[in-house]
Amino acid sequence: MKRFRRHGHDSQRDKLKQELYQFNKTVEHGFPHQPSALGYSPDLDLLAIGTRSGAIKLYGAPGVEFMGLHDENATVTQVHFLPHQLELVTLLDDNSLHMWTLRAHQGVSELLEVGRFTLTGPPGAPPSVTRVTTVLAHSSGELLLLGTEGGHVFVVEVPGFRELEERNISVEDVQARIPEEYAPRRNLECVEALQEKPLNPRQVLIGYGRGLMVLWDLDRQCAIQYFLGTQLESVWWMEDGEHILSSHSDGSYCSWSTTDGDVQSQPEKQDTPYGSFPCKAISKVLQFPTKQGPPFLILSGGMPRASYGDRHCISVIHSKTHIALDFTSRIIDFFVIREGEQHTGDPSALVVLVEEELVVVDLQTEGWPVIQMPYLVPLHCSAITCSHHVSSIPLKLWERILAAGDLQNTHYSNKPWPINGGQNLAPEPPQRDLLLTGHEDGTVRFWDASGVCLYPMYKLSTAGVFHTDADPNDNLNQGAEGEWPPFRKVGCFDPYSDDPRLGIQKIHLCKYSGYLTVAGTAGQILVLELNDEMAEQVVSATVVDLLQGQDGFRWKGHARLDVQEEPVSFPPGFQPFALVQCQPPAVVTAIALHSEWKLVAFGTSHGFGIYDYQQKNVALARCTLNPSDQLAMEGPLSRVKSIKKSLRQSFRRIRRSRVSMRKHQTTNAAKLQEINARLEAEALQEMELAPVQRRIEARSSDDSFTGLVRTLYFADSFITDSAHNTPSLWAGTNGGAVFAYMLRLPPVERRMDDPVTAHQAKEIQLMHRAPVVGLVVLDGRGVPLPEPLEVAHDLARSPDMLASHHLLVISEEQFKLFTLPKVSTKTKLKLTAIDGSRVRRVGVALFGSSRVEDYGENSLVVLTNQGELHVISLPAIKMQVHHPCIRREDVSGIASCVFTKHGQGFYLISPSEFERFSLSARWLVEPRSLVELPDKSTLDPSKARLRDDGRGYDGRGVRGVSDNDNSARHVMEHALLNDEKVLQEIQKSLEGDGGQMGHGDNNIKIPQANILSNGDHCFYTAHQ
């Protein structure tokens, strides 16, 4: 018999759902995976990074971030900002050019693609004729010069991408005038460099691969000078416009003068910085003058091939100081930021993009220290192994962590972050949130996750407690005295772990007491407390035998870590005072910390235990091993798999390129059909009252790892009778078993004398034996029990102890609610998604209403192995919303997901990036930024415009695609804004009367207007 819905109630609930739940992918934290191109706009003070997956990311002041994604899954090879404009051009390895603009919409800038273009050569021409190798964005902002593999230079008008064929520079035109002495090298090869001449934008230097450099006049369409060098890598104009630097494949660089004749076969000066032995190519060379003293010379590469050919170096030479900055990964590109409003002063910072990080070097402070990053920090300095999020950190704890972190940052420069373009319009975070990441090298890093920028606060290292192969006296940052080349290690990316057993697997921080528990790969559990002073102490290990004397088992995995027997000096911050060592030393799979009871629970594949860190003794050890479970004795690092497996996984992670699903509007027909099919399936589910639930098959008790402990949970609830609540520990295993232990805690005055005891009170075996991944106790109001000390700090209501409590058991396949203390089933919910769905991550979150400030609901947030997010109501256990979030093939991304207490979450989209998402309609952290042209660039008379007749370009022609309805108005605006007289009149009126225009009482004030180009037409915007 069919049941019918009550439509009034459903519509009211649907409206409430919209006020509570809203799914968004908001921001990507960390360092872009596989960067491939670097760009910088001095006018906008913005940094751009392109990646091999086709993403383009812009960064300015902290919090100012933009991301775009090319439809083509191709590598971004070059990024160029158009001078004095809000546009940039990207070149992909499929030879396509793309125009992007920062367009303001409702007071916030958006990065939009507004055009694309591919060079087309004459019919029958080989691909090399139009294969772009270098791009020059002309200072007029109206032209792109494209050098190609075939040696041609094409001139393209922007933003409309119209090729000006009459202005192209063919390789035949250059070859026809090559001097006789250069005749043997008439094959010029590709165009390696295009550089505009300072003080004369009508002249461009063209550098060819075989070494020929030609100074070309764009107006007269002819060569002015020739410079005959060796195999060319890069060129650089000196500021005076009279000297050129060129770098070459033999490790040398040369200086040429433009005043010494039409043809030069010998440079004024030639130097090989690293000696007479064969050297690698100098791929890029820059030189900047200083107001007082010698110039800065900066070059990449050039190392002696035999001895240091594998080093990734940038050399900085200034006066008598010469340093070779040694990076741990391949250099992509670099640029220099200069002082002054016009960016023409002394060099202030060197910005280097390498494959695994961005490094900014302070060139004005003695010693050239590194400037600390406010964003783009490489999360994967050592591979991330786990993560833990803590919401609403108390101010005192926050300040103490910051103070400990500041003591670790004394080697950084005191200079502020030098890239500050745009305005961060995002509201201040309402609370202080921490994200803790555990790493393969035994470190735990603390990140400020309150806002758009994931800022590093503090780093904890656990390696000092143990004997490792690392030498603490090693100083990797300094080269030996008198060493040549004068290497200096820079950057923090170090993927190699001294010992894979140090890897952090579980983290739990109590924000009220300041206690921290971290557990590792070799069965070690450290309990730490926050100390503002340095301390020296011995950390002794308490060994817990989880096998409990069971015969017939022999551990075949790695050995336990050896603990330091002498006192260890610990810096201010989190310092270990207790260590638990599980035997066998298997990976710790679950931990729970109750700082009010001073207890830590821990679990492995062999069992679980309770450690009393106040008395420093073991209160419980329980073996959960199945007699048939031999795999549990193998260990993850057995059979010499440790380093091999670690490296193999690292390389797999490096090769795997994931691109975020957000901001990517697919036009693929197959994907469109898939989305439509999903919508139809959802509509069918809405129509049916009792969904057809997937059949759950019972699993055999002989399955491997059935004794592995998946979750641990402390609760003060009714476990023996309904009249007396007692402390308890609940443990869930991989075999669908739940164990409940009643804990007897001594009174406060006897806490140090009487032991904590644990007695088994309950055992539940789920019929389908699916792994138990979560346990939650709900009080009499159906609300999850508060965290330890949360009520004591007046941050949560006391739990309702009058009505009956309930235990929610979350297995991989269903959600089951039991009454307490009888443990009888009250209700259950099975996953009804696609066949094969399994719960992978679960968390409890409070969802606040976006309309009513004091209304909220506690819900369960679930991530499945299909990459889908589900929100389930408590205590009714009903599905509320579900959204696809992560690709089902992205197993490591699903495994890395962590939820917050307010309906947000993080997961790794690459080894170096977290994607942040939100399911809450009220709490949302996303970038909101505005980028405007600086006032000085409304008009720059010094930049001459190029005209088709040789006297300057008058702006006629196609400037982009304009809307049909507004085409006449756009053409008129375009014509007006390209007439210099009109521009000068506008400028005078704005400067003269402060922008006041009016008639009678209808005065309109225009505060300092800017002339912007959005790719379609020009318009005015006003700085408010």
mmCIF file of N, CA, C and O in Angstrom, residues 107-133:
data_model
loop_
_atom_site.group_PDB
_atom_site.id
_atom_site.type_symbol
_atom_site.label_atom_id
_atom_site.label_comp_id
_atom_site.label_asym_id
_atom_site.label_seq_id
_atom_site.Cartn_x
_atom_site.Cartn_y
_atom_site.Cartn_z
ATOM 1 N N GLY A 107 31.056 44.406 -7.373
ATOM 2 C CA GLY A 107 32.085 44.858 -6.452
ATOM 3 C C GLY A 107 33.218 43.894 -6.212
ATOM 4 O O GLY A 107 34.119 44.161 -5.401
ATOM 5 N N VAL A 108 33.221 42.753 -6.925
ATOM 6 C CA VAL A 108 34.273 41.748 -6.744
ATOM 7 C C VAL A 108 34.810 41.359 -8.112
ATOM 8 O O VAL A 108 34.049 41.194 -9.067
ATOM 9 N N SER A 109 36.129 41.240 -8.229
ATOM 10 C CA SER A 109 36.743 40.873 -9.509
ATOM 11 C C SER A 109 36.628 39.373 -9.751
ATOM 12 O O SER A 109 36.703 38.572 -8.820
ATOM 13 N N GLU A 110 36.467 39.023 -11.025
ATOM 14 C CA GLU A 110 36.422 37.629 -11.440
ATOM 15 C C GLU A 110 37.425 37.431 -12.569
ATOM 16 O O GLU A 110 37.585 38.296 -13.422
ATOM 17 N N LEU A 111 38.085 36.294 -12.562
ATOM 18 C CA LEU A 111 39.014 35.959 -13.641
ATOM 19 C C LEU A 111 38.243 35.204 -14.720
ATOM 20 O O LEU A 111 37.739 34.107 -14.481
ATOM 21 N N LEU A 112 38.154 35.817 -15.901
ATOM 22 C CA LEU A 112 37.357 35.247 -16.988
ATOM 23 C C LEU A 112 38.195 35.115 -18.245
ATOM 24 O O LEU A 112 39.008 35.991 -18.570
ATOM 25 N N GLU A 113 37.967 34.043 -18.978
ATOM 26 C CA GLU A 113 38.600 33.885 -20.295
ATOM 27 C C GLU A 113 37.719 34.584 -21.317
ATOM 28 O O GLU A 113 36.524 34.310 -21.414
ATOM 29 N N VAL A 114 38.317 35.505 -22.088
ATOM 30 C CA VAL A 114 37.528 36.313 -23.025
ATOM 31 C C VAL A 114 37.934 36.110 -24.475
ATOM 32 O O VAL A 114 37.366 36.743 -25.366
ATOM 33 N N GLY A 115 38.906 35.274 -24.737
ATOM 34 C CA GLY A 115 39.286 35.052 -26.122
ATOM 35 C C GLY A 115 40.355 33.987 -26.238
ATOM 36 O O GLY A 115 41.107 33.723 -25.293
ATOM 37 N N ARG A 116 40.424 33.374 -27.418
ATOM 38 C CA ARG A 116 41.480 32.394 -27.675
ATOM 39 C C ARG A 116 41.878 32.496 -29.141
ATOM 40 O O ARG A 116 41.103 32.948 -29.986
ATOM 41 N N PHE A 117 43.097 32.058 -29.435
ATOM 42 C CA PHE A 117 43.648 32.294 -30.765
ATOM 43 C C PHE A 117 44.738 31.263 -31.029
ATOM 44 O O PHE A 117 45.512 30.907 -30.125
ATOM 45 N N THR A 118 44.789 30.795 -32.266
ATOM 46 C CA THR A 118 45.864 29.899 -32.688
ATOM 47 C C THR A 118 46.399 30.407 -34.019
ATOM 48 O O THR A 118 45.630 30.689 -34.942
ATOM 49 N N LEU A 119 47.710 30.542 -34.112
ATOM 50 C CA LEU A 119 48.329 31.006 -35.349
ATOM 51 C C LEU A 119 48.067 30.016 -36.472
ATOM 52 O O LEU A 119 48.186 28.802 -36.284
ATOM 53 N N THR A 120 47.718 30.532 -37.625
ATOM 54 C CA THR A 120 47.553 29.681 -38.806
ATOM 55 C C THR A 120 48.528 30.161 -39.872
ATOM 56 O O THR A 120 48.507 31.325 -40.279
ATOM 57 N N GLY A 121 49.398 29.278 -40.313
ATOM 58 C CA GLY A 121 50.386 29.641 -41.318
ATOM 59 C C GLY A 121 49.842 29.488 -42.721
ATOM 60 O O GLY A 121 48.677 29.131 -42.929
ATOM 61 N N PRO A 122 50.646 29.768 -43.710
ATOM 62 C CA PRO A 122 50.218 29.588 -45.104
ATOM 63 C C PRO A 122 49.932 28.121 -45.390
ATOM 64 O O PRO A 122 50.470 27.238 -44.737
ATOM 65 N N PRO A 123 49.039 27.836 -46.342
ATOM 66 C CA PRO A 123 48.695 26.447 -46.675
ATOM 67 C C PRO A 123 49.940 25.627 -47.007
ATOM 68 O O PRO A 123 50.819 26.071 -47.744
ATOM 69 N N GLY A 124 50.026 24.428 -46.434
ATOM 70 C CA GLY A 124 51.141 23.535 -46.704
ATOM 71 C C GLY A 124 52.380 23.810 -45.888
ATOM 72 O O GLY A 124 53.373 23.074 -45.992
ATOM 73 N N ALA A 125 52.381 24.855 -45.060
ATOM 74 C CA ALA A 125 53.562 25.187 -44.257
ATOM 75 C C ALA A 125 53.728 24.173 -43.132
ATOM 76 O O ALA A 125 52.740 23.691 -42.573
ATOM 77 N N PRO A 126 54.964 23.819 -42.765
ATOM 78 C CA PRO A 126 55.176 22.884 -41.653
ATOM 79 C C PRO A 126 54.719 23.509 -40.336
ATOM 80 O O PRO A 126 54.670 24.735 -40.197
ATOM 81 N N PRO A 127 54.384 22.690 -39.335
ATOM 82 C CA PRO A 127 53.904 23.220 -38.048
ATOM 83 C C PRO A 127 54.889 24.150 -37.358
ATOM 84 O O PRO A 127 54.490 25.029 -36.604
ATOM 85 N N SER A 128 56.208 23.950 -37.627
ATOM 86 C CA SER A 128 57.209 24.769 -36.946
ATOM 87 C C SER A 128 57.084 26.251 -37.311
ATOM 88 O O SER A 128 57.514 27.120 -36.548
ATOM 89 N N VAL A 129 56.459 26.542 -38.460
ATOM 90 C CA VAL A 129 56.327 27.938 -38.878
ATOM 91 C C VAL A 129 55.494 28.718 -37.871
ATOM 92 O O VAL A 129 55.765 29.894 -37.601
ATOM 93 N N THR A 130 54.487 28.076 -37.312
ATOM 94 C CA THR A 130 53.569 28.784 -36.405
ATOM 95 C C THR A 130 53.661 28.272 -34.967
ATOM 96 O O THR A 130 52.858 28.663 -34.131
ATOM 97 N N ARG A 131 54.623 27.397 -34.678
ATOM 98 C CA ARG A 131 54.769 26.892 -33.303
ATOM 99 C C ARG A 131 55.419 27.975 -32.449
ATOM 100 O O ARG A 131 56.593 28.299 -32.622
ATOM 101 N N VAL A 132 54.640 28.568 -31.517
ATOM 102 C CA VAL A 132 55.112 29.729 -30.750
ATOM 103 C C VAL A 132 56.106 29.283 -29.689
ATOM 104 O O VAL A 132 55.847 28.350 -28.917
ATOM 105 N N THR A 133 57.250 29.947 -29.635
ATOM 106 C CA THR A 133 58.274 29.654 -28.628
ATOM 107 C C THR A 133 58.442 30.780 -27.625
ATOM 108 O O THR A 133 58.865 30.546 -26.489
#
